[in-house]
Amino acid sequence: MPNPIANADSDVMISLHDLRVSYGDREILHGVNMEVKRGETLVILGGSGSGKSTLLRTLVGLEKPSSGEIWLKGKNLASISDDDLDEIRRKMGMSFQSGALFGSMTVGENVGLPLREHTKLEDSTIEIMTRLKLEQVGLGGFEDYFPAQLSGGMKKRAAVARALSMDPEILFFDEPSAGLDPIIAAGIDQLILELKQAFHMTIIVVTHELASAFLIADQMVYIDKGVIIAQGTPAEMKANPLPRVRQFFDRVAEPEVEQEMDYLQMLTATHRRPNR
C-alpha cells in the first residue's frame, strides 16, 4: 500500500490502517483505523482493559504490531528498521503515568538526560536548555531538587519537561491527571493547553478523566475491547447515541457489577441482622 501521507504538506501527522496487536495468541487491538492531524490534540478514551494503553504503547514504538500499518513522518513504523524507529522517536515526547523520573538524579539531570544521550551538545548548553524546559512547565529554580522532594503535580510537570527536552513534534501523555487532586489536575490540563498554543505540536492523551478530556480535546476516540467504536469532536461524542459510549459518559455501572453490589449489600444486611 502506498504511503497515504507522503506529501510533507499533508495535515495528517499519524495514520493507522487495520492495526492489530497481539500478546502471544491473544489479539488486543482488532483492526484499528485512525488519523491524527498536525497540531491536533487527540484524546483516547476507554474503560480498563479496553486496549487504549496498548494503542499508545504501539504508537510510540514500545509494542510491535502483528499486522497493519502506522504511518508517521512518511514511514511505516510497523516495518521500518530499529535505527529508523529510533530516529523517529527522537521527535516524540512521552510523559508516563507515574512520571518515571529517576530518583537518584536531580530534576535537572532527569530533564537533561535525553539531550545527553541523543545529542553532542556541550554540558553548559544542556544546562541552559534544561532550565528553559523547566521554566516552560512552571518549575523554574527546581533543577537541583530530587524527585522525592516534589509533590505529585510537580513530578508530573517535571516529566513533561523531560518529554519536551528534544523539542518533539508529537507529545504523548499517559493518564496525566491520574492520582492528582482536582486543583492540581486542572493545572496539568492548563499546561497541556498552553503547550499546544505555544508550540503547535500534535498531542495524544490517554485518559479516563472526562472533565479533562472534554477540556483539552480537539478530537476523541472511544476504544472498547480493542476496537474504536466512536470518534469525533467533543460535541459529537457527547451526542453519540451508542449504548456503550453513553454508559461510559453517563457513568452507568455494568449490569454484572450492579448485581454484585446487590449481593454484597444483601450479605451485609444479613450479617448485621441481630441473632434471634
C-alpha atoms as a PDB file:
ATOM      1  CA  MET A   1       0.000   0.000   0.000  1.00  0.00           C
ATOM      2  CA  PRO A   2       1.420   3.446  -0.889  1.00  0.00           C
ATOM      3  CA  ASN A   3       2.206   5.911   1.836  1.00  0.00           C
ATOM      4  CA  PRO A   4      -1.042   7.861   2.437  1.00  0.00           C
ATOM      5  CA  ILE A   5       0.796  10.842   3.946  1.00  0.00           C
ATOM      6  CA  ALA A   6       3.920  11.028   1.810  1.00  0.00           C
ATOM      7  CA  ASN A   7       3.264  14.688   0.971  1.00  0.00           C
ATOM      8  CA  ALA A   8       5.186  16.789   3.509  1.00  0.00           C
ATOM      9  CA  ASP A   9       2.419  19.415   3.325  1.00  0.00           C
ATOM     10  CA  SER A  10      -0.251  16.930   4.407  1.00  0.00           C
ATOM     11  CA  ASP A  11      -2.148  17.940   7.525  1.00  0.00           C
ATOM     12  CA  VAL A  12      -2.186  14.312   8.695  1.00  0.00           C
ATOM     13  CA  MET A  13       0.532  13.530  11.242  1.00  0.00           C
ATOM     14  CA  ILE A  14      -0.338   9.901  12.060  1.00  0.00           C
ATOM     15  CA  SER A  15      -2.399   7.433  10.049  1.00  0.00           C
ATOM     16  CA  LEU A  16      -3.298   3.906  11.225  1.00  0.00           C
ATOM     17  CA  HIS A  17      -4.597   1.234   8.857  1.00  0.00           C
ATOM     18  CA  ASP A  18      -6.042  -2.068  10.112  1.00  0.00           C
ATOM     19  CA  LEU A  19      -3.632  -2.046  13.078  1.00  0.00           C
ATOM     20  CA  ARG A  20      -3.569  -5.292  15.023  1.00  0.00           C
ATOM     21  CA  VAL A  21      -1.500  -6.047  18.130  1.00  0.00           C
ATOM     22  CA  SER A  22      -1.276  -9.399  19.883  1.00  0.00           C
ATOM     23  CA  TYR A  23       0.287 -10.700  23.072  1.00  0.00           C
ATOM     24  CA  GLY A  24       1.030 -14.322  22.277  1.00  0.00           C
ATOM     25  CA  ASP A  25      -2.156 -15.893  20.924  1.00  0.00           C
ATOM     26  CA  ARG A  26      -4.350 -13.134  22.339  1.00  0.00           C
ATOM     27  CA  GLU A  27      -5.167 -10.252  19.997  1.00  0.00           C
ATOM     28  CA  ILE A  28      -5.594  -6.959  21.873  1.00  0.00           C
ATOM     29  CA  LEU A  29      -6.223  -4.470  19.045  1.00  0.00           C
ATOM     30  CA  HIS A  30      -8.528  -5.665  16.285  1.00  0.00           C
ATOM     31  CA  GLY A  31      -8.010  -3.654  13.113  1.00  0.00           C
ATOM     32  CA  VAL A  32      -7.744  -0.059  14.371  1.00  0.00           C
ATOM     33  CA  ASN A  33      -8.119   2.728  11.778  1.00  0.00           C
ATOM     34  CA  MET A  34      -7.427   6.295  12.846  1.00  0.00           C
ATOM     35  CA  GLU A  35      -5.916   9.609  11.743  1.00  0.00           C
ATOM     36  CA  VAL A  36      -4.379  12.399  13.801  1.00  0.00           C
ATOM     37  CA  LYS A  37      -3.876  15.815  12.226  1.00  0.00           C
ATOM     38  CA  ARG A  38      -0.914  18.091  12.783  1.00  0.00           C
ATOM     39  CA  GLY A  39      -1.362  20.435  15.728  1.00  0.00           C
ATOM     40  CA  GLU A  40      -4.371  18.492  16.974  1.00  0.00           C
ATOM     41  CA  THR A  41      -4.987  17.166  20.471  1.00  0.00           C
ATOM     42  CA  LEU A  42      -6.478  13.675  20.296  1.00  0.00           C
ATOM     43  CA  VAL A  43      -7.850  12.072  23.457  1.00  0.00           C
ATOM     44  CA  ILE A  44      -8.131   8.273  23.595  1.00  0.00           C
ATOM     45  CA  LEU A  45     -10.894   7.107  25.918  1.00  0.00           C
ATOM     46  CA  GLY A  46     -11.896   3.660  27.091  1.00  0.00           C
ATOM     47  CA  GLY A  47     -12.503   1.539  30.130  1.00  0.00           C
ATOM     48  CA  SER A  48      -9.974  -0.658  31.922  1.00  0.00           C
ATOM     49  CA  GLY A  49      -8.700  -3.382  29.601  1.00  0.00           C
ATOM     50  CA  SER A  50     -10.119  -1.682  26.506  1.00  0.00           C
ATOM     51  CA  GLY A  51      -6.760  -1.521  24.700  1.00  0.00           C
ATOM     52  CA  LYS A  52      -6.119   2.223  24.980  1.00  0.00           C
ATOM     53  CA  SER A  53      -2.747   1.832  26.725  1.00  0.00           C
ATOM     54  CA  THR A  54      -1.681  -0.827  24.204  1.00  0.00           C
ATOM     55  CA  LEU A  55      -2.602   1.585  21.405  1.00  0.00           C
ATOM     56  CA  LEU A  56      -0.477   4.317  22.992  1.00  0.00           C
ATOM     57  CA  ARG A  57       2.487   1.988  23.524  1.00  0.00           C
ATOM     58  CA  THR A  58       2.258   0.904  19.878  1.00  0.00           C
ATOM     59  CA  LEU A  59       2.184   4.497  18.641  1.00  0.00           C
ATOM     60  CA  VAL A  60       5.444   5.290  20.467  1.00  0.00           C
ATOM     61  CA  GLY A  61       7.092   2.102  19.248  1.00  0.00           C
ATOM     62  CA  LEU A  62       7.111   0.151  22.523  1.00  0.00           C
ATOM     63  CA  GLU A  63       4.881  -2.570  21.049  1.00  0.00           C
ATOM     64  CA  LYS A  64       5.256  -4.157  17.613  1.00  0.00           C
ATOM     65  CA  PRO A  65       2.090  -4.610  15.547  1.00  0.00           C
ATOM     66  CA  SER A  66       1.217  -8.140  14.454  1.00  0.00           C
ATOM     67  CA  SER A  67      -0.194  -6.644  11.246  1.00  0.00           C
ATOM     68  CA  GLY A  68      -1.375  -3.359   9.794  1.00  0.00           C
ATOM     69  CA  GLU A  69       0.343  -0.020   9.257  1.00  0.00           C
ATOM     70  CA  ILE A  70       1.342   3.049  11.293  1.00  0.00           C
ATOM     71  CA  TRP A  71       2.328   5.924   9.016  1.00  0.00           C
ATOM     72  CA  LEU A  72       4.319   8.693  10.668  1.00  0.00           C
ATOM     73  CA  LYS A  73       6.640  11.217   9.042  1.00  0.00           C
ATOM     74  CA  GLY A  74       6.490   9.337   5.742  1.00  0.00           C
ATOM     75  CA  LYS A  75       7.434   5.948   7.192  1.00  0.00           C
ATOM     76  CA  ASN A  76       5.525   2.876   8.259  1.00  0.00           C
ATOM     77  CA  LEU A  77       6.535   2.217  11.885  1.00  0.00           C
ATOM     78  CA  ALA A  78       5.288  -1.366  11.577  1.00  0.00           C
ATOM     79  CA  SER A  79       8.027  -2.307   9.117  1.00  0.00           C
ATOM     80  CA  ILE A  80      10.969   0.099   9.488  1.00  0.00           C
ATOM     81  CA  SER A  81      14.364  -0.773  10.927  1.00  0.00           C
ATOM     82  CA  ASP A  82      15.224  -0.206  14.571  1.00  0.00           C
ATOM     83  CA  ASP A  83      17.613   2.593  13.588  1.00  0.00           C
ATOM     84  CA  ASP A  84      14.893   4.415  11.641  1.00  0.00           C
ATOM     85  CA  LEU A  85      12.463   3.900  14.522  1.00  0.00           C
ATOM     86  CA  ASP A  86      14.967   5.404  16.972  1.00  0.00           C
ATOM     87  CA  GLU A  87      15.350   8.417  14.687  1.00  0.00           C
ATOM     88  CA  ILE A  88      11.579   8.995  14.628  1.00  0.00           C
ATOM     89  CA  ARG A  89      11.330   8.511  18.391  1.00  0.00           C
ATOM     90  CA  ARG A  90      13.627  11.493  18.839  1.00  0.00           C
ATOM     91  CA  LYS A  91      10.779  13.617  17.515  1.00  0.00           C
ATOM     92  CA  MET A  92       8.386  12.160  20.093  1.00  0.00           C
ATOM     93  CA  GLY A  93       7.993  13.075  23.738  1.00  0.00           C
ATOM     94  CA  MET A  94       6.366  10.738  26.256  1.00  0.00           C
ATOM     95  CA  SER A  95       5.038  11.632  29.704  1.00  0.00           C
ATOM     96  CA  PHE A  96       4.342   8.411  31.595  1.00  0.00           C
ATOM     97  CA  GLN A  97       1.542   7.988  34.123  1.00  0.00           C
ATOM     98  CA  SER A  98       3.944   7.537  37.040  1.00  0.00           C
ATOM     99  CA  GLY A  99       6.304  10.249  35.823  1.00  0.00           C
ATOM    100  CA  ALA A 100       9.106   7.626  35.605  1.00  0.00           C
ATOM    101  CA  LEU A 101      11.703  10.027  36.997  1.00  0.00           C
ATOM    102  CA  PHE A 102      14.994   8.560  38.195  1.00  0.00           C
ATOM    103  CA  GLY A 103      15.079   9.009  41.958  1.00  0.00           C
ATOM    104  CA  SER A 104      18.865   9.101  42.137  1.00  0.00           C
ATOM    105  CA  MET A 105      19.058  12.053  39.732  1.00  0.00           C
ATOM    106  CA  THR A 106      18.087  15.664  40.313  1.00  0.00           C
ATOM    107  CA  VAL A 107      15.163  17.104  38.388  1.00  0.00           C
ATOM    108  CA  GLY A 108      17.619  18.919  36.112  1.00  0.00           C
ATOM    109  CA  GLU A 109      19.549  15.730  35.426  1.00  0.00           C
ATOM    110  CA  ASN A 110      16.307  13.904  34.616  1.00  0.00           C
ATOM    111  CA  VAL A 111      15.208  16.580  32.162  1.00  0.00           C
ATOM    112  CA  GLY A 112      18.635  16.807  30.536  1.00  0.00           C
ATOM    113  CA  LEU A 113      19.087  13.045  30.190  1.00  0.00           C
ATOM    114  CA  PRO A 114      17.631  12.715  26.635  1.00  0.00           C
ATOM    115  CA  LEU A 115      19.891  15.547  25.462  1.00  0.00           C
ATOM    116  CA  ARG A 116      22.959  13.853  26.937  1.00  0.00           C
ATOM    117  CA  GLU A 117      22.039  10.509  25.378  1.00  0.00           C
ATOM    118  CA  HIS A 118      20.996  11.673  21.914  1.00  0.00           C
ATOM    119  CA  THR A 119      22.972  14.851  21.190  1.00  0.00           C
ATOM    120  CA  LYS A 120      26.554  16.066  21.294  1.00  0.00           C
ATOM    121  CA  LEU A 121      25.714  19.369  22.958  1.00  0.00           C
ATOM    122  CA  GLU A 122      28.070  20.885  25.500  1.00  0.00           C
ATOM    123  CA  ASP A 123      27.103  20.461  29.167  1.00  0.00           C
ATOM    124  CA  SER A 124      26.664  24.213  29.530  1.00  0.00           C
ATOM    125  CA  THR A 125      24.176  24.249  26.626  1.00  0.00           C
ATOM    126  CA  ILE A 126      22.252  21.303  28.076  1.00  0.00           C
ATOM    127  CA  GLU A 127      22.022  23.075  31.435  1.00  0.00           C
ATOM    128  CA  ILE A 128      20.586  26.184  29.769  1.00  0.00           C
ATOM    129  CA  MET A 129      18.058  24.128  27.785  1.00  0.00           C
ATOM    130  CA  THR A 130      17.093  22.202  30.904  1.00  0.00           C
ATOM    131  CA  ARG A 131      16.358  25.410  32.802  1.00  0.00           C
ATOM    132  CA  LEU A 132      14.263  26.671  29.881  1.00  0.00           C
ATOM    133  CA  LYS A 133      12.185  23.477  29.761  1.00  0.00           C
ATOM    134  CA  LEU A 134      11.580  23.604  33.499  1.00  0.00           C
ATOM    135  CA  GLU A 135      10.504  27.233  33.237  1.00  0.00           C
ATOM    136  CA  GLN A 136       8.065  26.280  30.475  1.00  0.00           C
ATOM    137  CA  VAL A 137       6.257  23.894  32.839  1.00  0.00           C
ATOM    138  CA  GLY A 138       6.350  26.214  35.858  1.00  0.00           C
ATOM    139  CA  LEU A 139       9.315  24.598  37.643  1.00  0.00           C
ATOM    140  CA  GLY A 140      11.957  27.254  37.196  1.00  0.00           C
ATOM    141  CA  GLY A 141      14.509  27.028  40.006  1.00  0.00           C
ATOM    142  CA  PHE A 142      13.804  23.378  40.845  1.00  0.00           C
ATOM    143  CA  GLU A 143      16.598  21.815  38.793  1.00  0.00           C
ATOM    144  CA  ASP A 144      18.635  20.859  41.892  1.00  0.00           C
ATOM    145  CA  TYR A 145      15.734  19.164  43.687  1.00  0.00           C
ATOM    146  CA  PHE A 146      15.324  15.390  43.752  1.00  0.00           C
ATOM    147  CA  PRO A 147      12.008  13.755  42.716  1.00  0.00           C
ATOM    148  CA  ALA A 148      11.336  12.692  46.321  1.00  0.00           C
ATOM    149  CA  GLN A 149      11.268  16.377  47.285  1.00  0.00           C
ATOM    150  CA  LEU A 150       8.479  17.191  44.811  1.00  0.00           C
ATOM    151  CA  SER A 151       4.715  16.941  45.123  1.00  0.00           C
ATOM    152  CA  GLY A 152       2.742  14.669  42.787  1.00  0.00           C
ATOM    153  CA  GLY A 153       1.787  17.526  40.496  1.00  0.00           C
ATOM    154  CA  MET A 154       5.373  18.812  40.352  1.00  0.00           C
ATOM    155  CA  LYS A 155       6.618  15.338  39.393  1.00  0.00           C
ATOM    156  CA  LYS A 156       4.117  15.289  36.531  1.00  0.00           C
ATOM    157  CA  ARG A 157       5.372  18.694  35.372  1.00  0.00           C
ATOM    158  CA  ALA A 158       8.993  17.547  35.594  1.00  0.00           C
ATOM    159  CA  ALA A 159       8.108  14.511  33.479  1.00  0.00           C
ATOM    160  CA  VAL A 160       6.552  16.849  30.898  1.00  0.00           C
ATOM    161  CA  ALA A 161       9.711  18.979  30.895  1.00  0.00           C
ATOM    162  CA  ARG A 162      11.774  15.873  30.162  1.00  0.00           C
ATOM    163  CA  ALA A 163       9.358  14.899  27.368  1.00  0.00           C
ATOM    164  CA  LEU A 164       9.891  18.376  25.877  1.00  0.00           C
ATOM    165  CA  SER A 165      13.685  18.278  26.093  1.00  0.00           C
ATOM    166  CA  MET A 166      14.206  17.165  22.467  1.00  0.00           C
ATOM    167  CA  ASP A 167      11.637  19.659  21.082  1.00  0.00           C
ATOM    168  CA  PRO A 168       9.266  16.909  19.906  1.00  0.00           C
ATOM    169  CA  GLU A 169       6.741  17.255  17.117  1.00  0.00           C
ATOM    170  CA  ILE A 170       4.396  14.848  18.894  1.00  0.00           C
ATOM    171  CA  LEU A 171       3.771  14.706  22.641  1.00  0.00           C
ATOM    172  CA  PHE A 172       2.172  11.665  24.275  1.00  0.00           C
ATOM    173  CA  PHE A 173       0.524  11.635  27.718  1.00  0.00           C
ATOM    174  CA  ASP A 174      -0.498   8.504  29.616  1.00  0.00           C
ATOM    175  CA  GLU A 175      -3.137   9.375  32.233  1.00  0.00           C
ATOM    176  CA  PRO A 176      -1.690  12.851  33.004  1.00  0.00           C
ATOM    177  CA  SER A 177      -4.232  13.569  35.781  1.00  0.00           C
ATOM    178  CA  ALA A 178      -4.147  10.160  37.472  1.00  0.00           C
ATOM    179  CA  GLY A 179      -3.643  10.337  41.248  1.00  0.00           C
ATOM    180  CA  LEU A 180      -3.883  14.122  41.418  1.00  0.00           C
ATOM    181  CA  ASP A 181      -6.436  16.189  43.318  1.00  0.00           C
ATOM    182  CA  PRO A 182      -8.849  18.255  41.158  1.00  0.00           C
ATOM    183  CA  ILE A 183      -6.953  21.525  41.553  1.00  0.00           C
ATOM    184  CA  ILE A 184      -3.564  20.056  40.607  1.00  0.00           C
ATOM    185  CA  ALA A 185      -5.176  18.077  37.767  1.00  0.00           C
ATOM    186  CA  ALA A 186      -6.680  21.299  36.408  1.00  0.00           C
ATOM    187  CA  GLY A 187      -3.181  22.781  36.386  1.00  0.00           C
ATOM    188  CA  ILE A 188      -1.912  19.882  34.255  1.00  0.00           C
ATOM    189  CA  ASP A 189      -4.822  20.366  31.848  1.00  0.00           C
ATOM    190  CA  GLN A 190      -3.956  24.043  31.553  1.00  0.00           C
ATOM    191  CA  LEU A 191      -0.306  23.157  30.915  1.00  0.00           C
ATOM    192  CA  ILE A 192      -1.326  20.881  28.024  1.00  0.00           C
ATOM    193  CA  LEU A 193      -3.426  23.683  26.518  1.00  0.00           C
ATOM    194  CA  GLU A 194      -0.551  26.171  26.889  1.00  0.00           C
ATOM    195  CA  LEU A 195       1.941  23.794  25.248  1.00  0.00           C
ATOM    196  CA  LYS A 196      -0.358  23.284  22.291  1.00  0.00           C
ATOM    197  CA  GLN A 197      -0.896  27.017  21.835  1.00  0.00           C
ATOM    198  CA  ALA A 198       2.790  27.890  22.238  1.00  0.00           C
ATOM    199  CA  PHE A 199       4.356  25.150  20.112  1.00  0.00           C
ATOM    200  CA  HIS A 200       1.508  23.969  17.837  1.00  0.00           C
ATOM    201  CA  MET A 201       2.540  20.392  18.488  1.00  0.00           C
ATOM    202  CA  THR A 202       0.444  17.293  17.977  1.00  0.00           C
ATOM    203  CA  ILE A 203      -0.673  15.877  21.338  1.00  0.00           C
ATOM    204  CA  ILE A 204      -2.129  12.447  22.068  1.00  0.00           C
ATOM    205  CA  VAL A 205      -3.575  11.797  25.510  1.00  0.00           C
ATOM    206  CA  VAL A 206      -4.837   8.564  27.061  1.00  0.00           C
ATOM    207  CA  THR A 207      -7.166   9.292  29.959  1.00  0.00           C
ATOM    208  CA  HIS A 208     -10.360   8.218  31.687  1.00  0.00           C
ATOM    209  CA  GLU A 209     -10.873  11.637  33.303  1.00  0.00           C
ATOM    210  CA  LEU A 210     -13.878  13.018  31.415  1.00  0.00           C
ATOM    211  CA  ALA A 211     -13.613  16.613  32.659  1.00  0.00           C
ATOM    212  CA  SER A 212     -10.013  16.755  31.473  1.00  0.00           C
ATOM    213  CA  ALA A 213     -10.805  15.045  28.178  1.00  0.00           C
ATOM    214  CA  PHE A 214     -13.563  17.469  27.196  1.00  0.00           C
ATOM    215  CA  LEU A 215     -11.390  20.451  28.132  1.00  0.00           C
ATOM    216  CA  ILE A 216      -8.265  19.602  26.145  1.00  0.00           C
ATOM    217  CA  ALA A 217      -9.508  17.537  23.178  1.00  0.00           C
ATOM    218  CA  ASP A 218      -9.960  18.623  19.574  1.00  0.00           C
ATOM    219  CA  GLN A 219     -10.869  15.060  18.638  1.00  0.00           C
ATOM    220  CA  MET A 220     -11.738  11.961  20.680  1.00  0.00           C
ATOM    221  CA  VAL A 221     -11.799   8.238  20.023  1.00  0.00           C
ATOM    222  CA  TYR A 222     -13.512   5.690  22.230  1.00  0.00           C
ATOM    223  CA  ILE A 223     -11.994   2.222  22.197  1.00  0.00           C
ATOM    224  CA  ASP A 224     -13.786  -0.839  23.546  1.00  0.00           C
ATOM    225  CA  LYS A 225     -12.399  -4.376  23.576  1.00  0.00           C
ATOM    226  CA  GLY A 226      -9.676  -3.433  21.099  1.00  0.00           C
ATOM    227  CA  VAL A 227     -11.971  -1.724  18.578  1.00  0.00           C
ATOM    228  CA  ILE A 228     -12.597   2.001  18.037  1.00  0.00           C
ATOM    229  CA  ILE A 229     -16.384   2.230  18.182  1.00  0.00           C
ATOM    230  CA  ALA A 230     -16.780   6.024  18.196  1.00  0.00           C
ATOM    231  CA  GLN A 231     -14.773   9.077  17.208  1.00  0.00           C
ATOM    232  CA  GLY A 232     -15.398  12.756  16.685  1.00  0.00           C
ATOM    233  CA  THR A 233     -15.235  16.181  18.281  1.00  0.00           C
ATOM    234  CA  PRO A 234     -16.139  16.528  21.971  1.00  0.00           C
ATOM    235  CA  ALA A 235     -19.568  17.828  20.970  1.00  0.00           C
ATOM    236  CA  GLU A 236     -20.121  14.881  18.637  1.00  0.00           C
ATOM    237  CA  MET A 237     -19.041  12.413  21.299  1.00  0.00           C
ATOM    238  CA  LYS A 238     -21.373  13.964  23.867  1.00  0.00           C
ATOM    239  CA  ALA A 239     -24.244  13.398  21.430  1.00  0.00           C
ATOM    240  CA  ASN A 240     -23.181   9.884  20.386  1.00  0.00           C
ATOM    241  CA  PRO A 241     -26.130   7.501  20.899  1.00  0.00           C
ATOM    242  CA  LEU A 242     -24.214   4.207  21.065  1.00  0.00           C
ATOM    243  CA  PRO A 243     -25.184   2.432  24.322  1.00  0.00           C
ATOM    244  CA  ARG A 244     -21.575   1.587  25.238  1.00  0.00           C
ATOM    245  CA  VAL A 245     -20.480   5.191  24.750  1.00  0.00           C
ATOM    246  CA  ARG A 246     -23.457   6.519  26.693  1.00  0.00           C
ATOM    247  CA  GLN A 247     -22.709   4.066  29.506  1.00  0.00           C
ATOM    248  CA  PHE A 248     -19.148   5.393  29.771  1.00  0.00           C
ATOM    249  CA  PHE A 249     -20.022   9.101  29.597  1.00  0.00           C
ATOM    250  CA  ASP A 250     -23.031   8.763  31.899  1.00  0.00           C
ATOM    251  CA  ARG A 251     -21.074   6.611  34.381  1.00  0.00           C
ATOM    252  CA  VAL A 252     -23.538   3.720  34.321  1.00  0.00           C
ATOM    253  CA  ALA A 253     -22.330   0.585  36.105  1.00  0.00           C
ATOM    254  CA  GLU A 254     -22.006  -2.742  34.295  1.00  0.00           C
ATOM    255  CA  PRO A 255     -25.045  -4.968  34.893  1.00  0.00           C
ATOM    256  CA  GLU A 256     -22.904  -7.665  36.482  1.00  0.00           C
ATOM    257  CA  VAL A 257     -21.318  -5.052  38.751  1.00  0.00           C
ATOM    258  CA  GLU A 258     -24.746  -3.885  39.836  1.00  0.00           C
ATOM    259  CA  GLN A 259     -25.741  -7.475  40.582  1.00  0.00           C
ATOM    260  CA  GLU A 260     -22.551  -7.993  42.575  1.00  0.00           C
ATOM    261  CA  MET A 261     -23.217  -4.841  44.599  1.00  0.00           C
ATOM    262  CA  ASP A 262     -26.780  -6.015  45.339  1.00  0.00           C
ATOM    263  CA  TYR A 263     -25.392  -9.346  46.507  1.00  0.00           C
ATOM    264  CA  LEU A 264     -22.800  -7.664  48.730  1.00  0.00           C
ATOM    265  CA  GLN A 265     -25.452  -5.392  50.224  1.00  0.00           C
ATOM    266  CA  MET A 266     -27.622  -8.422  50.930  1.00  0.00           C
ATOM    267  CA  LEU A 267     -24.729 -10.181  52.674  1.00  0.00           C
ATOM    268  CA  THR A 268     -24.002  -7.048  54.717  1.00  0.00           C
ATOM    269  CA  ALA A 269     -27.628  -6.720  55.756  1.00  0.00           C
ATOM    270  CA  THR A 270     -27.732 -10.413  56.732  1.00  0.00           C
ATOM    271  CA  HIS A 271     -24.503 -10.093  58.707  1.00  0.00           C
ATOM    272  CA  ARG A 272     -25.847  -7.091  60.623  1.00  0.00           C
ATOM    273  CA  ARG A 273     -29.218  -8.719  61.368  1.00  0.00           C
ATOM    274  CA  PRO A 274     -29.407  -9.483  65.124  1.00  0.00           C
ATOM    275  CA  ASN A 275     -29.494 -13.123  66.139  1.00  0.00           C
ATOM    276  CA  ARG A 276     -32.811 -14.402  67.420  1.00  0.00           C
END
